[in-house]
PDB file of C-alpha atoms in Angstrom:
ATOM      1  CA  UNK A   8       0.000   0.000   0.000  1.00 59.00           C
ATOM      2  CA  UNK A   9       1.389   3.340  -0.876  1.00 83.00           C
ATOM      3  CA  UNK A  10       1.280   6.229   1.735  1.00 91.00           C
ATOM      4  CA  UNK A  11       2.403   9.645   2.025  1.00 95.00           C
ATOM      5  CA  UNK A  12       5.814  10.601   4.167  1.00 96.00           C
ATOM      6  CA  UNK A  13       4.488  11.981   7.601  1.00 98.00           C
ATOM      7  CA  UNK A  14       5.724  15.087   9.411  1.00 98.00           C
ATOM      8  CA  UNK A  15       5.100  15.813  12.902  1.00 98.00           C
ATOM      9  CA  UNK A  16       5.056  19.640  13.912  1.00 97.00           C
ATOM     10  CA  UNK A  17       5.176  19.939  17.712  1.00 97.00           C
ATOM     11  CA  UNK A  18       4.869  23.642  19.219  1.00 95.00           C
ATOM     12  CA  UNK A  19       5.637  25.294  22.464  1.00 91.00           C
ATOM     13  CA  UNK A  20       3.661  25.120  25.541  1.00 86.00           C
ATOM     14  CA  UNK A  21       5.816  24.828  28.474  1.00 82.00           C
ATOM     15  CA  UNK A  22       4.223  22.496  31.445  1.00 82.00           C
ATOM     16  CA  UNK A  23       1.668  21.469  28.593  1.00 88.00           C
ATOM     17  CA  UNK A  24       4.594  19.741  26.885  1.00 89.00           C
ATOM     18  CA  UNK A  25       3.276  15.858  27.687  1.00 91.00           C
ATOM     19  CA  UNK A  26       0.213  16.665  25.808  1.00 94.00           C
ATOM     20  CA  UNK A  27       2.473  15.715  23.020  1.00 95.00           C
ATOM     21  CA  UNK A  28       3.073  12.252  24.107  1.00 94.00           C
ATOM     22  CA  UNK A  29      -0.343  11.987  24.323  1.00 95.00           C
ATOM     23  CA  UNK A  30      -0.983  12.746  20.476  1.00 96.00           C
ATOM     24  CA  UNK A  31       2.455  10.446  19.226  1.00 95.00           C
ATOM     25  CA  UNK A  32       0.513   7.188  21.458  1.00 94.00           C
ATOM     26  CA  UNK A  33      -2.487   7.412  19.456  1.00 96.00           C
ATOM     27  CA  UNK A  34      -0.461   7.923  16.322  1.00 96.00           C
ATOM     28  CA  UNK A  35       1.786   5.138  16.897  1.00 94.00           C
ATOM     29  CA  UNK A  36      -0.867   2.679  18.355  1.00 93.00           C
ATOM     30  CA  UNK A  37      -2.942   3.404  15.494  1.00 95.00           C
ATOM     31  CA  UNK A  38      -0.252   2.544  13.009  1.00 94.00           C
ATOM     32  CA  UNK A  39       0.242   5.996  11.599  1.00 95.00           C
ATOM     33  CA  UNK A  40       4.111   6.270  10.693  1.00 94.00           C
ATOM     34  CA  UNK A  41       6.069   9.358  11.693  1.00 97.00           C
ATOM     35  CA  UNK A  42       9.077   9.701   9.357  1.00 97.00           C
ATOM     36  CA  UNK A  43      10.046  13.202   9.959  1.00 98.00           C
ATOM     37  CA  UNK A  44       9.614  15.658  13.155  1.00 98.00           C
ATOM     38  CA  UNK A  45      10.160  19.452  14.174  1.00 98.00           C
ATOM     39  CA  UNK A  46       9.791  20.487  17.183  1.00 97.00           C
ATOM     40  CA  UNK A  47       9.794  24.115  19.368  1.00 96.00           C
ATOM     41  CA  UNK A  48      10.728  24.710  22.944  1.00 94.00           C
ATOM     42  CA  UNK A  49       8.528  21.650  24.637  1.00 93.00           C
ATOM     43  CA  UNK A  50       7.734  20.404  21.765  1.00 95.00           C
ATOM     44  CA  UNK A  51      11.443  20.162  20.604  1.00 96.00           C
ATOM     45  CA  UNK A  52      12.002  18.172  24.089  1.00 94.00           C
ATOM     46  CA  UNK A  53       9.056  15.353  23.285  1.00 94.00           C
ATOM     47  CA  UNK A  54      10.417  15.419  19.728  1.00 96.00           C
ATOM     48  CA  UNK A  55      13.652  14.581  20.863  1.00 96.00           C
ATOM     49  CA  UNK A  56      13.238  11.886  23.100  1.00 95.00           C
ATOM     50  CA  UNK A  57      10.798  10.253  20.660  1.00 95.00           C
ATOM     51  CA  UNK A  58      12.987  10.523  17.549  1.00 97.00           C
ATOM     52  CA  UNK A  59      16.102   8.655  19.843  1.00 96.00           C
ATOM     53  CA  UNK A  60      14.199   5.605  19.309  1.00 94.00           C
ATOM     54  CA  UNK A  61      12.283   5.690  22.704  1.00 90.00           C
ATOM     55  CA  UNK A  62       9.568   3.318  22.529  1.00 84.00           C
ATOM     56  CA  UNK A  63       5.712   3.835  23.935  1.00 78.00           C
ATOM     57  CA  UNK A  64       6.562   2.881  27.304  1.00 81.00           C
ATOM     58  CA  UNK A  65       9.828   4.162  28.129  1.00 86.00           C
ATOM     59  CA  UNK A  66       8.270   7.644  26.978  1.00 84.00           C
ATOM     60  CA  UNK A  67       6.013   7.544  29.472  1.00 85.00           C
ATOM     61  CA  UNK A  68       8.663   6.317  31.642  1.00 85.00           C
ATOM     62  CA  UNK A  69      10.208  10.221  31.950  1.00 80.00           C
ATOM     63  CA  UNK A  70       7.305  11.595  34.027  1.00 79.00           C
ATOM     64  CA  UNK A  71       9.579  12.052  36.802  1.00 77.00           C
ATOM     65  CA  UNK A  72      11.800  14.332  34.600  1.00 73.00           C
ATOM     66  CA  UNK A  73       9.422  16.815  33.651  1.00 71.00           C
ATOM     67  CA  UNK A  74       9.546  18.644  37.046  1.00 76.00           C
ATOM     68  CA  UNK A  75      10.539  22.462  37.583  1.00 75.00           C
ATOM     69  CA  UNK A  76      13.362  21.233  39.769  1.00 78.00           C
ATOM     70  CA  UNK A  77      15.142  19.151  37.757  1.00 82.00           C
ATOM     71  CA  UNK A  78      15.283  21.220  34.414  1.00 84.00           C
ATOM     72  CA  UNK A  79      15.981  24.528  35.867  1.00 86.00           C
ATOM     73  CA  UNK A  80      18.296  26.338  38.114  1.00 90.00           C
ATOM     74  CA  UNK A  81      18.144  29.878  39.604  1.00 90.00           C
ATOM     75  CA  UNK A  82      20.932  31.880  38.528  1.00 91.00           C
ATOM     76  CA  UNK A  83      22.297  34.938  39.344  1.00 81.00           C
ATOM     77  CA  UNK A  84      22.709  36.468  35.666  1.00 86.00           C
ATOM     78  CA  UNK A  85      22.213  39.467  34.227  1.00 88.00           C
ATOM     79  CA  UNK A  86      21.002  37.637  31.034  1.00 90.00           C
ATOM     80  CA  UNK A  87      18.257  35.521  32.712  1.00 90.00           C
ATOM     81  CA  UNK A  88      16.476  34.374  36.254  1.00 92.00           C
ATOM     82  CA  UNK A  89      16.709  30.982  35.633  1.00 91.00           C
ATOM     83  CA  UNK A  90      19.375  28.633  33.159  1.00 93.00           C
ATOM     84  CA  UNK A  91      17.964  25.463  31.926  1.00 92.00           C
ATOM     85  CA  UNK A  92      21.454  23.396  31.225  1.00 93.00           C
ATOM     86  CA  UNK A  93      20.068  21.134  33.634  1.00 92.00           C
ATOM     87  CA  UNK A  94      17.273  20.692  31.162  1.00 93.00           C
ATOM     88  CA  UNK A  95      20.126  19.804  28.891  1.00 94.00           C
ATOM     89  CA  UNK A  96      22.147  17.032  31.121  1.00 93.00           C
ATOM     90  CA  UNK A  97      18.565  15.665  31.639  1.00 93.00           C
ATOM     91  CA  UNK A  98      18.514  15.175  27.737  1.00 94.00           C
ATOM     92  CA  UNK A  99      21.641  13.593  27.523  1.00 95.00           C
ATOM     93  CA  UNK A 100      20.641  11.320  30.533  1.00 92.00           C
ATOM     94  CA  UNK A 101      18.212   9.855  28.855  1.00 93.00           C
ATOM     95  CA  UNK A 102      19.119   9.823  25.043  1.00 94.00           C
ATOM     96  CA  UNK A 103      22.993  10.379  25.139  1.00 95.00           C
ATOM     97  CA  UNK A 104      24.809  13.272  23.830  1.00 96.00           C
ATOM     98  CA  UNK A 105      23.664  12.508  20.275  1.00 96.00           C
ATOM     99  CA  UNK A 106      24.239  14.741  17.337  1.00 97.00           C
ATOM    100  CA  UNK A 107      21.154  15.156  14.491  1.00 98.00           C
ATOM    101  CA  UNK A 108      22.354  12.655  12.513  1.00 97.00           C
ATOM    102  CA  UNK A 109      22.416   9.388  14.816  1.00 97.00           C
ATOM    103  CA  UNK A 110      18.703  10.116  15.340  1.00 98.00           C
ATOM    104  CA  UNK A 111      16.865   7.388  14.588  1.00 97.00           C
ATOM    105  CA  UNK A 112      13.740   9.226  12.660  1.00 97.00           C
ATOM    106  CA  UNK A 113      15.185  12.558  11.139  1.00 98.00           C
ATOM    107  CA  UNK A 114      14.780  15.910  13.663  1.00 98.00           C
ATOM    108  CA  UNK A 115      14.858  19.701  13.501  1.00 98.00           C
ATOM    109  CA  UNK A 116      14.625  22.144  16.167  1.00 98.00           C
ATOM    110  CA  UNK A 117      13.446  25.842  15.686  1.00 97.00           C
ATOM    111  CA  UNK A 118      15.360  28.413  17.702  1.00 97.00           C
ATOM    112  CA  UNK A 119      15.534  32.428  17.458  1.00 97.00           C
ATOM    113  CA  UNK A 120      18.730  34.657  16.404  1.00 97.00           C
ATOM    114  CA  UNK A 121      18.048  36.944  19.955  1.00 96.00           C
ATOM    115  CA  UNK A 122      20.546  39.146  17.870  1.00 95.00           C
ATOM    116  CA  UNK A 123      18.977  39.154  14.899  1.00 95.00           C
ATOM    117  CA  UNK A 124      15.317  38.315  15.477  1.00 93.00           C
ATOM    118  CA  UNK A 125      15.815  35.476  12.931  1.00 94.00           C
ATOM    119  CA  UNK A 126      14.116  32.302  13.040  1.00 95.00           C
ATOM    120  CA  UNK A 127      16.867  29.424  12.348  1.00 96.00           C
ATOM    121  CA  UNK A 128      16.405  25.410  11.745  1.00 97.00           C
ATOM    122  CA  UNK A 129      18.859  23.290  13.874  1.00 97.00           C
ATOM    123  CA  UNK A 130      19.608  19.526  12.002  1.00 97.00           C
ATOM    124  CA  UNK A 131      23.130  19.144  12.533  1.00 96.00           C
ATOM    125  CA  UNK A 132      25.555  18.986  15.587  1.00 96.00           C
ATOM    126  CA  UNK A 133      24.531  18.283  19.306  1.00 97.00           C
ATOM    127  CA  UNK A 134      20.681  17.627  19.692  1.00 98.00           C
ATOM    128  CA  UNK A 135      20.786  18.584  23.810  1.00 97.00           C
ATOM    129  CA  UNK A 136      22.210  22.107  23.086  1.00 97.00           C
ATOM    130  CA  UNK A 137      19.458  22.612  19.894  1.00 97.00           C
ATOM    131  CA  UNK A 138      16.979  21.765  22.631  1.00 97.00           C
ATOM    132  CA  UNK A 139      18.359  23.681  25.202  1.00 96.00           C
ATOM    133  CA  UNK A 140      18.423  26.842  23.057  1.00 96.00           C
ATOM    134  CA  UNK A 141      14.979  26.329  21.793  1.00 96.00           C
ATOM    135  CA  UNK A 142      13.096  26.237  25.036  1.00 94.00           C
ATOM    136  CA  UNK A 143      15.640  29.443  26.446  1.00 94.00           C
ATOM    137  CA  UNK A 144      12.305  31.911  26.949  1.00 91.00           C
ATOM    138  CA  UNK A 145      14.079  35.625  26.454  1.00 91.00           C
ATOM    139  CA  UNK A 146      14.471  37.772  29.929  1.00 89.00           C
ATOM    140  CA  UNK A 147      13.553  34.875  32.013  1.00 90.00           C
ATOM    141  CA  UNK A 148      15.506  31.970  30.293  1.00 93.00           C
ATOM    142  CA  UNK A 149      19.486  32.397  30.417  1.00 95.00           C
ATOM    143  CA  UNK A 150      20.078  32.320  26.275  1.00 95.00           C
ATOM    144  CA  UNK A 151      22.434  29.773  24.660  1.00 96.00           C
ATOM    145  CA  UNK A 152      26.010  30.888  23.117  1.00 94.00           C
ATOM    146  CA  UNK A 153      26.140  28.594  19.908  1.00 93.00           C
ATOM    147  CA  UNK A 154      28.273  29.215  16.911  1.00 92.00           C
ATOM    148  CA  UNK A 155      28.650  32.422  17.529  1.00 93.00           C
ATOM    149  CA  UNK A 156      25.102  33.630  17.787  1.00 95.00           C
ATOM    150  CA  UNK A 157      22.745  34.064  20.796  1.00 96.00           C
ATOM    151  CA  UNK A 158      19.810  31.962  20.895  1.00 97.00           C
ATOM    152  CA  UNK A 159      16.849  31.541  22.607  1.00 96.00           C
ATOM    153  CA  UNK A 160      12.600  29.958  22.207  1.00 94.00           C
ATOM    154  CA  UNK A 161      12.114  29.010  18.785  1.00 91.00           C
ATOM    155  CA  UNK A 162       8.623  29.945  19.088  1.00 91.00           C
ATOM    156  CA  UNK A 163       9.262  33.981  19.082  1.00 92.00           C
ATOM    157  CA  UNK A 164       9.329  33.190  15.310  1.00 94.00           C
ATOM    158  CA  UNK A 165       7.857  30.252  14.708  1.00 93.00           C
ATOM    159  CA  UNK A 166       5.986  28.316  17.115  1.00 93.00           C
ATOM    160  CA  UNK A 167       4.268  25.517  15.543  1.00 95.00           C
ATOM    161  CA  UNK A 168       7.240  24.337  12.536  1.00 96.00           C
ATOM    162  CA  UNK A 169       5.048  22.886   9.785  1.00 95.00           C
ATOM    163  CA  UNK A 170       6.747  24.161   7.180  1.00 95.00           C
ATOM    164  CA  UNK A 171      10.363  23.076   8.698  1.00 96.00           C
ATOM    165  CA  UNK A 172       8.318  19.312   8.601  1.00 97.00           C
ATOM    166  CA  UNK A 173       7.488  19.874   4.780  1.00 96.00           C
ATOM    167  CA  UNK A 174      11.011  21.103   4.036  1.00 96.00           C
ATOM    168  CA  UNK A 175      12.285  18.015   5.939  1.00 97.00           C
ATOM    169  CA  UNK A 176      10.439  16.104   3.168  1.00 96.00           C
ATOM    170  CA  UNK A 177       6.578  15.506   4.587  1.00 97.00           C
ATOM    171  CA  UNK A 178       3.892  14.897   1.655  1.00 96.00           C
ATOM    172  CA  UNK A 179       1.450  15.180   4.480  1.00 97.00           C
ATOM    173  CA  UNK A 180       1.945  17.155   7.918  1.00 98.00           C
ATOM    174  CA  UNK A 181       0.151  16.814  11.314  1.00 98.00           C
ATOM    175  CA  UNK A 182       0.691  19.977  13.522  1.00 97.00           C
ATOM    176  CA  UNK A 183      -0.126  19.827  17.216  1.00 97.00           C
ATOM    177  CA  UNK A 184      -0.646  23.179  18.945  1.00 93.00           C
ATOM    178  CA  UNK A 185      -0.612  23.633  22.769  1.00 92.00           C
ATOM    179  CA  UNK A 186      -1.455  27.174  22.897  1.00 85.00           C
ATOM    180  CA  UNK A 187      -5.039  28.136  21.800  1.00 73.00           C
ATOM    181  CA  UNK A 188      -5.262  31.271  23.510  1.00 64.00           C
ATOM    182  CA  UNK A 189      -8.338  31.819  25.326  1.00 66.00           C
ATOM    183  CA  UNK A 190      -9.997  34.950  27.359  1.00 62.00           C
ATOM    184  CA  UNK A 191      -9.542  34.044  30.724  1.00 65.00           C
ATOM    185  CA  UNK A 192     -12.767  35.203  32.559  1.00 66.00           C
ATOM    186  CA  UNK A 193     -10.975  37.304  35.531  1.00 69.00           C
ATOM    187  CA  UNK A 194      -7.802  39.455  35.357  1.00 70.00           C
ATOM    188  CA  UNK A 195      -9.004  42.846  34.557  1.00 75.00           C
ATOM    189  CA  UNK A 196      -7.232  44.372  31.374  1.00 76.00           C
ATOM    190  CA  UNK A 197      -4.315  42.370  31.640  1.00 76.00           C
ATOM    191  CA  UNK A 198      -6.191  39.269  30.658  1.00 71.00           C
ATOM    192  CA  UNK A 199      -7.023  40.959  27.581  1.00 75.00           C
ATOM    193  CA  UNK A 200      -2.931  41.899  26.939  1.00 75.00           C
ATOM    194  CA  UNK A 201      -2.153  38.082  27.896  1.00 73.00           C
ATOM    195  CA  UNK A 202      -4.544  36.636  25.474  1.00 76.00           C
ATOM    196  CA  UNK A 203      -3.206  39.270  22.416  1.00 78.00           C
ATOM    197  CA  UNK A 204       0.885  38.008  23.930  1.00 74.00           C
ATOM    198  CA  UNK A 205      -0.382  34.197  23.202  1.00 73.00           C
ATOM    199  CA  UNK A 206      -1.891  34.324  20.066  1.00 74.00           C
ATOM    200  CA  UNK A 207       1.043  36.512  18.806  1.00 74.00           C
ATOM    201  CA  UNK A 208       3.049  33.926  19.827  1.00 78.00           C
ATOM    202  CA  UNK A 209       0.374  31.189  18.627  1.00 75.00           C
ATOM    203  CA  UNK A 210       0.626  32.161  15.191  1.00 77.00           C
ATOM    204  CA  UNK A 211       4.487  33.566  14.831  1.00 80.00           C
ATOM    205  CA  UNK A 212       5.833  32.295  11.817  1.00 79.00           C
ATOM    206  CA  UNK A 213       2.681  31.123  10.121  1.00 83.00           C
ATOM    207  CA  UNK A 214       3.108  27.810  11.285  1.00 82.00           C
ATOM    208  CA  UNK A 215      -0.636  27.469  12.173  1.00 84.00           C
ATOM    209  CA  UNK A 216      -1.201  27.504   7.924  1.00 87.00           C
ATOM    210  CA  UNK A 217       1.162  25.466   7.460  1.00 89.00           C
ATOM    211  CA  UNK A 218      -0.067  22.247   8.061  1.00 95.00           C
ATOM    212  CA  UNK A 219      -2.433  20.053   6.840  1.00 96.00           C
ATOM    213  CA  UNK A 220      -3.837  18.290   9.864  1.00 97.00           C
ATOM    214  CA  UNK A 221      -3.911  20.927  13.439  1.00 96.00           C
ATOM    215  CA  UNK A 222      -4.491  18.918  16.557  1.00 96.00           C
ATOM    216  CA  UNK A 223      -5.392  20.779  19.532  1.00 94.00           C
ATOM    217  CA  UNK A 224      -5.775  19.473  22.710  1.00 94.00           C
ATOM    218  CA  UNK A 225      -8.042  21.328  25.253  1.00 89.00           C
ATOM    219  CA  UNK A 226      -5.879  22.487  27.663  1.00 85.00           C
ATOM    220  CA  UNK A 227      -8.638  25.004  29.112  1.00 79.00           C
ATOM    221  CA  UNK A 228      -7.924  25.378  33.025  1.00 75.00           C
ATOM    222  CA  UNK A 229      -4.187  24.224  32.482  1.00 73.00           C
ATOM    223  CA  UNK A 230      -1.511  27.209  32.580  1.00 72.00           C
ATOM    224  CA  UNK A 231       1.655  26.938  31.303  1.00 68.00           C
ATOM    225  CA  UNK A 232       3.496  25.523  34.535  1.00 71.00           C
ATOM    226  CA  UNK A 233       1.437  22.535  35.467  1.00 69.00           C
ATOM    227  CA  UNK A 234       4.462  20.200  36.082  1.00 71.00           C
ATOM    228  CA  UNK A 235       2.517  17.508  38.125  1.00 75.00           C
ATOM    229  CA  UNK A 236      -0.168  17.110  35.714  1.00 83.00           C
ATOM    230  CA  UNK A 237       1.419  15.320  33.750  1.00 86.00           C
ATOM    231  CA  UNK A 238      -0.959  12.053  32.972  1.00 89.00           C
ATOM    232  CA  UNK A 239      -3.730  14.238  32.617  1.00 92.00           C
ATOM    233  CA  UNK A 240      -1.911  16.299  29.516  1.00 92.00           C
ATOM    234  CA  UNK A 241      -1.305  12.850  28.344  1.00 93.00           C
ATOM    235  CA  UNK A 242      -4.758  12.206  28.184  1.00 94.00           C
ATOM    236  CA  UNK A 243      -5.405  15.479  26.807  1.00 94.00           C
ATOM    237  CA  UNK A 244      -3.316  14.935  23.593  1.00 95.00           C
ATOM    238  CA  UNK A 245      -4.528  11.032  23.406  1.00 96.00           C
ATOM    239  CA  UNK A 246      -8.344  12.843  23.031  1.00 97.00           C
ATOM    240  CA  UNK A 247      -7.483  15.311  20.569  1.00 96.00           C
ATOM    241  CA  UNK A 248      -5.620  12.828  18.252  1.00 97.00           C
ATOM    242  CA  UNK A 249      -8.511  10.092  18.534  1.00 97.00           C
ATOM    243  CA  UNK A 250     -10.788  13.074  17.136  1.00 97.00           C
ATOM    244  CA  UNK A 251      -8.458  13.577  14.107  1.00 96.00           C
ATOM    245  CA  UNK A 252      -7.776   9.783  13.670  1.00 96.00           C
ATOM    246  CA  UNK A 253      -9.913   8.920  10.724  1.00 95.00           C
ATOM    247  CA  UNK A 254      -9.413  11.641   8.802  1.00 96.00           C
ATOM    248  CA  UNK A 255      -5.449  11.107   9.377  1.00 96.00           C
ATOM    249  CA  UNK A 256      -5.552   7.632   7.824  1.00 95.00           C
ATOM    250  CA  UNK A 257      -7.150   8.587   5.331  1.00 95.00           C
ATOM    251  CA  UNK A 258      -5.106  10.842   4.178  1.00 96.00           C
ATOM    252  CA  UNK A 259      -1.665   9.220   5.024  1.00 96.00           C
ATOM    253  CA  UNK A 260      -3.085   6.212   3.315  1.00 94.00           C
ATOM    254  CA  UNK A 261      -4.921   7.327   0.478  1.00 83.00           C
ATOM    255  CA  UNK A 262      -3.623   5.845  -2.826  1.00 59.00           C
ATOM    256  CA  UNK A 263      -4.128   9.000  -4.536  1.00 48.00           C
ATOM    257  CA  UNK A 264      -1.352  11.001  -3.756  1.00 43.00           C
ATOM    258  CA  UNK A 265      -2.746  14.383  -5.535  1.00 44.00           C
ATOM    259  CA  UNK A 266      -6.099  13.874  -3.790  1.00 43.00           C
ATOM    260  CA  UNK A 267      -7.023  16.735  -1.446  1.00 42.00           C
ATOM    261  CA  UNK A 268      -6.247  16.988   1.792  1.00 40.00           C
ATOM    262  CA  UNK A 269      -8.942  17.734   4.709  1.00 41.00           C
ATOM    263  CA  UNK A 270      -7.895  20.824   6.907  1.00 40.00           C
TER     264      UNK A 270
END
């Protein structure tokens, strides 16, 4: 049976980031392939541990690691409040120091020039500092030095990397967004300036048209720091895939390759 190549776009989110794991179960248990992957500050950590080779279970084995405690450290640093290199030794922990290119499904990472204001694509050299830079949030997030350029969240340009997916060589790509700004009902003005701040970032870089399947998982009532939530996200991102399931193998597996695609 013929089938289209499948790219996974997984976006920002913070705390929401095992939402993600949710969405790649039901992928994976449903047989849908995923050959390609790009990922973006939380997203860039799920996509990393899942393109190493982890398998279902020992992906849900690293609950324990998504804790405050053990990915960040209070600095002292006139460049950020907080460094998250322990976020990078965690990596390594668990996947090794691996460079792109002994992943075993092909990965990108989108990180920001802070110099610049650039938007950049990661694929080569050492996947834990790629991550590390991506998920360095500016002012509160010490940035990473790399190559000679200061970097910091991918998702101040481009928070949801469909199009990186496509370029990567996806006929068909599956976006999953954590953010979906909503109004929050009490806050005074400032909710109104915190909604505007998220769906700036929501749709930086156009990534939300660029895709041709958006999963969303309802994350209403879940800010961007619930660490100990984490089954629940899980479940989150299992529901939201299962609603998008038929339509997905349908697609992926439709023998006309030209045929339109559902949005």
């Amino acid at each position: 049976m013929t089938r289209k190549r499948v790219g996974l776009a997984l976006s920002g989110g913070v705390g929401r980031g095992p939402a993600h794991i949710g969405v790649l179960l039901t992928l994976l248990e449903a047989g849908i392939p995923v050959d390609y992957v790009a990922g973006v500050s939380a997203g860039s950590i799920i996509g990393s541990l899942f393109c190493s080779g982890l398998g279902v279970n020992e992906l849900l084995a690293q609950r324990h690691r998504f804790r405050w405690r053990r990915l960040a450290a209070v600095v002292l640093s006139p460049h950020g409040l907080v460094s998250f290199a322990p976020l990078a030794r965690e990596l390594i922990a668990v996947i090794g120091d691996r460079t792109f290119d002994e992943m075993a499904i092909p990965f990108a990472v989108g990180v920001t020039d802070l110099n610049t204001a650039e938007p950049l694509v990661i694929n080569s050299g050492k996947v834990a500092v790629a991550v590390h830079a991506s998920c360095a949030v500016p002012g509160f997030v010490v940035p990473v030095h790399h190559q000679g350029r200061l970097l910091g969240d991918g998702g101040i340009t481009c928070n949801l990397p469909g199009s990186v997916a496509r370029r990567m060589g996806a006929d068909y790509v599956i976006g999953v967004d954590l953010l979906a700004p909503k109004l929050r009902p009490r806050g005074g003005p400032l909710r109104y300036g915190l909604e505007a701040i998220e769906t700036l970032v929501e749709r930086s870089g156009g990534g939300l048209d660029a895709v041709d399947c958006l999963i969303r998982p309802d994350l209403a009532g879940y800010t961007y720091f619930d660490f100990n939530r984490f089954e629940d996200l899980v479940a989150r991102g299992r529901a939201a895939a299962q609603a998008r399931l038929a339509e997905v193998r349908a697609a992926v597996f439709a023998t006309d390759t030209h045929a339109p695609i559902a949005r």
